[in-house]
Amino acid sequence: MDRREHHRAQLRLPVRIRWNTPFGQKTEVCKTLDISRGGLLVPCQDAHAPGVGLWVTFPYDSSLGDGQPEMLAKVVRVGPARNGNGNRSMGEGLNERAVALHFTLPSHPEANGHGRGKEPERRDSPRRALALPVRVRPEHVPWFEEAMTIDASAHGLRFLSSREYQEGDRLLVSFEQTASAPWPTGSETAARVLRIRAVPDSAALAVTIVREA
């Protein structure tokens, strides 16, 4: 019995997947096995465990380069890469696995899963959902972390991190040259850690920072 929330269509469309590793970010470009309103089924060369969060550009246009919108998705199932007839799809490698992705949005920091009500909005400028690669490092550490933003405004942003920061830490943030960057590119911007929240079912942390005046 099919329990999927949305109907799946067997369409082969280009998609780019981005994820964090201990050595930086990696990307993979492939074509979907099928799609639905709520997610994708994609053949992946790299192993991805259920519950892991990935950043997805869909549909992906290689001619446009970086700066294309990305969505956060969670791995919900992994199995053999097969087509709709149950056979291995043409052109797929022997090491490929079919990874089922469900589009998701990280919880807002105001709703941290402990039953607390939403805090009053105190931002000076509106924040919009935005997924872009960002380089982050503590001011006295030369090595940066390649992270992904969740949302951003002119004065603050939130990103997913695999590092542990402390509230009040001073960070230096930089973006690649792209029209979508919310802050100036080409140099590092100083910011302070305002808030840190755990992301449900993930080892990542959602870190909120504000630009220094």
mmCIF file of C-alpha atoms in Angstrom:
data_model
loop_
_atom_site.group_PDB
_atom_site.id
_atom_site.type_symbol
_atom_site.label_atom_id
_atom_site.label_comp_id
_atom_site.label_asym_id
_atom_site.label_seq_id
_atom_site.Cartn_x
_atom_site.Cartn_y
_atom_site.Cartn_z
ATOM 1 C CA MET A 1 0.000 0.000 0.000
ATOM 2 C CA ASP A 2 1.462 3.373 -1.063
ATOM 3 C CA ARG A 3 1.742 5.657 1.985
ATOM 4 C CA ARG A 4 3.563 8.523 0.277
ATOM 5 C CA GLU A 5 2.181 11.960 0.989
ATOM 6 C CA HIS A 6 2.666 13.141 -2.622
ATOM 7 C CA HIS A 7 2.490 11.352 -5.973
ATOM 8 C CA ARG A 8 5.877 10.598 -7.556
ATOM 9 C CA ALA A 9 6.617 11.192 -11.239
ATOM 10 C CA GLN A 10 9.432 9.314 -12.972
ATOM 11 C CA LEU A 11 11.353 12.272 -14.395
ATOM 12 C CA ARG A 12 15.077 12.507 -15.112
ATOM 13 C CA LEU A 13 16.086 16.069 -14.246
ATOM 14 C CA PRO A 14 19.500 17.431 -13.208
ATOM 15 C CA VAL A 15 20.061 18.000 -9.509
ATOM 16 C CA ARG A 16 23.091 19.073 -7.484
ATOM 17 C CA ILE A 17 23.650 17.825 -3.931
ATOM 18 C CA ARG A 18 25.960 19.535 -1.440
ATOM 19 C CA TRP A 19 27.001 18.259 1.985
ATOM 20 C CA ASN A 20 29.566 18.830 4.699
ATOM 21 C CA THR A 21 32.442 16.483 5.498
ATOM 22 C CA PRO A 22 35.213 16.771 8.118
ATOM 23 C CA PHE A 23 37.454 18.013 5.285
ATOM 24 C CA GLY A 24 35.090 20.590 3.784
ATOM 25 C CA GLN A 25 32.095 20.548 1.481
ATOM 26 C CA LYS A 26 31.473 18.107 -1.354
ATOM 27 C CA THR A 27 29.047 18.249 -4.249
ATOM 28 C CA GLU A 28 27.617 15.699 -6.647
ATOM 29 C CA VAL A 29 25.565 16.292 -9.798
ATOM 30 C CA CYS A 30 23.214 13.587 -11.050
ATOM 31 C CA LYS A 31 19.733 13.115 -12.519
ATOM 32 C CA THR A 32 16.659 12.283 -10.490
ATOM 33 C CA LEU A 33 15.054 8.846 -10.662
ATOM 34 C CA ASP A 34 11.688 10.299 -9.686
ATOM 35 C CA ILE A 35 10.311 13.436 -8.084
ATOM 36 C CA SER A 36 7.366 14.536 -5.985
ATOM 37 C CA ARG A 37 6.142 17.725 -4.438
ATOM 38 C CA GLY A 38 7.813 16.795 -1.164
ATOM 39 C CA GLY A 39 11.098 15.229 -2.265
ATOM 40 C CA LEU A 40 13.349 13.470 -4.751
ATOM 41 C CA LEU A 41 14.812 10.033 -5.418
ATOM 42 C CA VAL A 42 18.387 10.431 -6.671
ATOM 43 C CA PRO A 43 21.270 8.033 -7.506
ATOM 44 C CA CYS A 44 24.349 8.910 -5.435
ATOM 45 C CA GLN A 45 27.942 7.691 -5.645
ATOM 46 C CA ASP A 46 28.706 8.739 -2.064
ATOM 47 C CA ALA A 47 27.142 6.997 0.899
ATOM 48 C CA HIS A 48 24.534 9.013 2.827
ATOM 49 C CA ALA A 49 22.960 7.652 5.986
ATOM 50 C CA PRO A 50 19.246 8.128 6.791
ATOM 51 C CA GLY A 51 18.683 11.281 8.819
ATOM 52 C CA VAL A 52 21.587 13.202 7.273
ATOM 53 C CA GLY A 53 20.833 16.683 5.947
ATOM 54 C CA LEU A 54 21.862 17.630 2.400
ATOM 55 C CA TRP A 55 21.538 20.847 0.401
ATOM 56 C CA VAL A 56 19.777 20.378 -2.933
ATOM 57 C CA THR A 57 19.707 22.578 -6.043
ATOM 58 C CA PHE A 58 16.761 21.469 -8.146
ATOM 59 C CA PRO A 59 16.446 21.777 -11.016
ATOM 60 C CA TYR A 60 20.154 22.447 -11.531
ATOM 61 C CA ASP A 61 21.533 24.385 -14.513
ATOM 62 C CA SER A 62 25.312 23.957 -14.882
ATOM 63 C CA SER A 63 25.491 26.978 -17.195
ATOM 64 C CA LEU A 64 24.433 29.334 -14.386
ATOM 65 C CA GLY A 65 27.283 28.469 -12.016
ATOM 66 C CA ASP A 66 27.081 29.167 -8.269
ATOM 67 C CA GLY A 67 24.392 31.214 -6.584
ATOM 68 C CA GLN A 68 21.428 29.047 -7.596
ATOM 69 C CA PRO A 69 18.817 28.520 -4.843
ATOM 70 C CA GLU A 70 19.365 25.521 -2.575
ATOM 71 C CA MET A 71 16.895 23.684 -0.347
ATOM 72 C CA LEU A 72 17.579 21.662 2.771
ATOM 73 C CA ALA A 73 16.571 18.008 2.459
ATOM 74 C CA LYS A 74 16.870 15.009 4.763
ATOM 75 C CA VAL A 75 17.810 11.483 3.723
ATOM 76 C CA VAL A 76 14.840 9.271 4.592
ATOM 77 C CA ARG A 77 15.719 6.046 2.791
ATOM 78 C CA VAL A 78 18.643 4.413 0.929
ATOM 79 C CA GLY A 79 18.413 1.418 -1.426
ATOM 80 C CA PRO A 80 19.556 0.017 -4.779
ATOM 81 C CA ALA A 81 19.382 2.473 -7.690
ATOM 82 C CA ARG A 82 16.580 1.057 -9.867
ATOM 83 C CA ASN A 83 14.135 2.395 -12.415
ATOM 84 C CA GLY A 84 10.351 2.147 -12.327
ATOM 85 C CA ASN A 85 10.451 -1.445 -13.663
ATOM 86 C CA GLY A 86 12.591 -2.633 -10.768
ATOM 87 C CA ASN A 87 15.739 -2.934 -12.917
ATOM 88 C CA ARG A 88 18.998 -1.072 -12.483
ATOM 89 C CA SER A 89 18.733 2.157 -14.463
ATOM 90 C CA MET A 90 20.789 2.580 -17.596
ATOM 91 C CA GLY A 91 24.031 4.478 -17.207
ATOM 92 C CA GLU A 92 24.226 4.182 -13.423
ATOM 93 C CA GLY A 93 27.366 2.979 -11.720
ATOM 94 C CA LEU A 94 27.531 -0.241 -9.759
ATOM 95 C CA ASN A 95 28.320 1.739 -6.602
ATOM 96 C CA GLU A 96 25.349 4.070 -6.869
ATOM 97 C CA ARG A 97 22.563 3.962 -4.320
ATOM 98 C CA ALA A 98 19.064 5.392 -4.633
ATOM 99 C CA VAL A 99 18.718 8.066 -1.961
ATOM 100 C CA ALA A 100 15.226 9.283 -1.069
ATOM 101 C CA LEU A 101 15.278 12.933 0.022
ATOM 102 C CA HIS A 102 12.511 14.794 1.813
ATOM 103 C CA PHE A 103 12.527 18.599 1.663
ATOM 104 C CA THR A 104 12.551 20.118 5.119
ATOM 105 C CA LEU A 105 13.092 23.384 6.926
ATOM 106 C CA PRO A 106 15.216 23.563 10.077
ATOM 107 C CA SER A 107 13.255 24.529 13.145
ATOM 108 C CA HIS A 108 13.311 28.188 14.062
ATOM 109 C CA PRO A 109 15.552 29.013 17.008
ATOM 110 C CA GLU A 110 12.507 30.305 18.878
ATOM 111 C CA ALA A 111 11.002 26.798 18.813
ATOM 112 C CA ASN A 112 13.747 24.619 20.231
ATOM 113 C CA GLY A 113 11.706 21.535 21.073
ATOM 114 C CA HIS A 114 11.482 22.193 24.800
ATOM 115 C CA GLY A 115 7.944 23.543 24.808
ATOM 116 C CA ARG A 116 8.956 27.206 24.917
ATOM 117 C CA GLY A 117 6.667 29.652 23.168
ATOM 118 C CA LYS A 118 7.854 31.860 20.369
ATOM 119 C CA GLU A 119 9.910 34.801 21.541
ATOM 120 C CA PRO A 120 8.994 38.321 20.419
ATOM 121 C CA GLU A 121 10.572 39.366 17.116
ATOM 122 C CA ARG A 122 13.395 41.830 17.862
ATOM 123 C CA ARG A 123 15.136 41.968 14.473
ATOM 124 C CA ASP A 124 15.853 45.376 12.937
ATOM 125 C CA SER A 125 15.474 44.018 9.401
ATOM 126 C CA PRO A 126 13.413 41.158 7.934
ATOM 127 C CA ARG A 127 15.110 37.794 7.570
ATOM 128 C CA ARG A 128 14.566 35.649 4.467
ATOM 129 C CA ALA A 129 15.256 31.983 3.853
ATOM 130 C CA LEU A 130 18.556 31.692 2.005
ATOM 131 C CA ALA A 131 20.848 28.693 1.461
ATOM 132 C CA LEU A 132 24.354 29.715 0.408
ATOM 133 C CA PRO A 133 27.853 28.404 1.184
ATOM 134 C CA VAL A 134 29.564 30.555 3.795
ATOM 135 C CA ARG A 135 33.041 30.476 5.324
ATOM 136 C CA VAL A 136 33.177 30.978 9.080
ATOM 137 C CA ARG A 137 36.116 31.104 11.478
ATOM 138 C CA PRO A 138 36.823 32.382 14.989
ATOM 139 C CA GLU A 139 38.867 35.588 14.836
ATOM 140 C CA HIS A 140 42.045 33.974 16.218
ATOM 141 C CA VAL A 141 41.803 30.734 14.186
ATOM 142 C CA PRO A 142 43.171 30.766 10.603
ATOM 143 C CA TRP A 143 41.145 27.728 9.447
ATOM 144 C CA PHE A 144 37.608 28.398 8.334
ATOM 145 C CA GLU A 145 34.574 26.130 8.350
ATOM 146 C CA GLU A 146 32.564 25.737 5.160
ATOM 147 C CA ALA A 147 28.949 25.950 6.308
ATOM 148 C CA MET A 148 25.525 26.672 4.793
ATOM 149 C CA THR A 149 23.223 29.542 5.658
ATOM 150 C CA ILE A 150 19.594 28.891 6.601
ATOM 151 C CA ASP A 151 18.291 32.441 6.538
ATOM 152 C CA ALA A 152 19.740 35.935 6.499
ATOM 153 C CA SER A 153 19.040 39.640 6.837
ATOM 154 C CA ALA A 154 21.132 42.784 6.440
ATOM 155 C CA HIS A 155 22.253 42.541 10.072
ATOM 156 C CA GLY A 156 22.231 38.842 10.959
ATOM 157 C CA LEU A 157 22.101 35.315 9.658
ATOM 158 C CA ARG A 158 21.680 31.719 10.751
ATOM 159 C CA PHE A 159 23.844 28.849 9.516
ATOM 160 C CA LEU A 160 24.257 25.121 10.071
ATOM 161 C CA SER A 161 27.552 24.205 11.694
ATOM 162 C CA SER A 162 29.439 21.080 12.675
ATOM 163 C CA ARG A 163 31.679 23.105 15.027
ATOM 164 C CA GLU A 164 30.929 24.082 18.588
ATOM 165 C CA TYR A 165 30.769 27.806 19.244
ATOM 166 C CA GLN A 166 29.892 29.763 22.362
ATOM 167 C CA GLU A 167 27.397 32.595 22.619
ATOM 168 C CA GLY A 168 29.351 35.847 22.396
ATOM 169 C CA ASP A 169 32.176 34.393 20.261
ATOM 170 C CA ARG A 170 33.534 36.781 17.634
ATOM 171 C CA LEU A 171 33.538 35.214 14.165
ATOM 172 C CA LEU A 172 34.777 36.299 10.758
ATOM 173 C CA VAL A 173 32.387 35.482 7.908
ATOM 174 C CA SER A 174 32.923 35.594 4.144
ATOM 175 C CA PHE A 175 30.910 34.761 1.024
ATOM 176 C CA GLU A 176 31.968 33.949 -2.503
ATOM 177 C CA GLN A 177 31.306 36.543 -5.182
ATOM 178 C CA THR A 178 27.612 36.104 -5.971
ATOM 179 C CA ALA A 179 24.633 38.392 -6.357
ATOM 180 C CA SER A 180 22.735 36.331 -3.778
ATOM 181 C CA ALA A 181 25.198 37.029 -0.936
ATOM 182 C CA PRO A 182 23.420 38.907 1.869
ATOM 183 C CA TRP A 183 26.613 40.564 3.128
ATOM 184 C CA PRO A 184 29.576 42.163 1.292
ATOM 185 C CA THR A 185 31.804 39.751 -0.628
ATOM 186 C CA GLY A 186 35.558 39.869 -1.184
ATOM 187 C CA SER A 187 36.423 40.377 2.495
ATOM 188 C CA GLU A 188 35.564 39.002 5.929
ATOM 189 C CA THR A 189 32.772 40.493 8.019
ATOM 190 C CA ALA A 190 32.980 40.466 11.806
ATOM 191 C CA ALA A 191 29.991 39.068 13.702
ATOM 192 C CA ARG A 192 29.035 37.847 17.179
ATOM 193 C CA VAL A 193 27.334 34.565 18.070
ATOM 194 C CA LEU A 194 23.903 35.456 19.403
ATOM 195 C CA ARG A 195 22.220 32.074 19.765
ATOM 196 C CA ILE A 196 22.965 28.358 19.315
ATOM 197 C CA ARG A 197 20.298 25.688 18.957
ATOM 198 C CA ALA A 198 20.399 21.942 18.296
ATOM 199 C CA VAL A 199 18.810 20.718 15.072
ATOM 200 C CA PRO A 200 16.374 17.830 15.722
ATOM 201 C CA ASP A 201 17.594 14.416 14.502
ATOM 202 C CA SER A 202 20.963 15.855 13.452
ATOM 203 C CA ALA A 203 24.463 16.385 14.821
ATOM 204 C CA ALA A 204 24.504 19.887 13.316
ATOM 205 C CA LEU A 205 23.893 23.105 15.233
ATOM 206 C CA ALA A 206 21.923 26.127 14.067
ATOM 207 C CA VAL A 207 24.068 29.174 14.895
ATOM 208 C CA THR A 208 22.611 32.687 14.811
ATOM 209 C CA ILE A 209 25.071 35.581 14.425
ATOM 210 C CA VAL A 210 24.742 39.368 14.157
ATOM 211 C CA ARG A 211 27.058 41.742 12.321
ATOM 212 C CA GLU A 212 29.162 44.079 14.384
ATOM 213 C CA ALA A 213 28.475 47.749 13.887
#
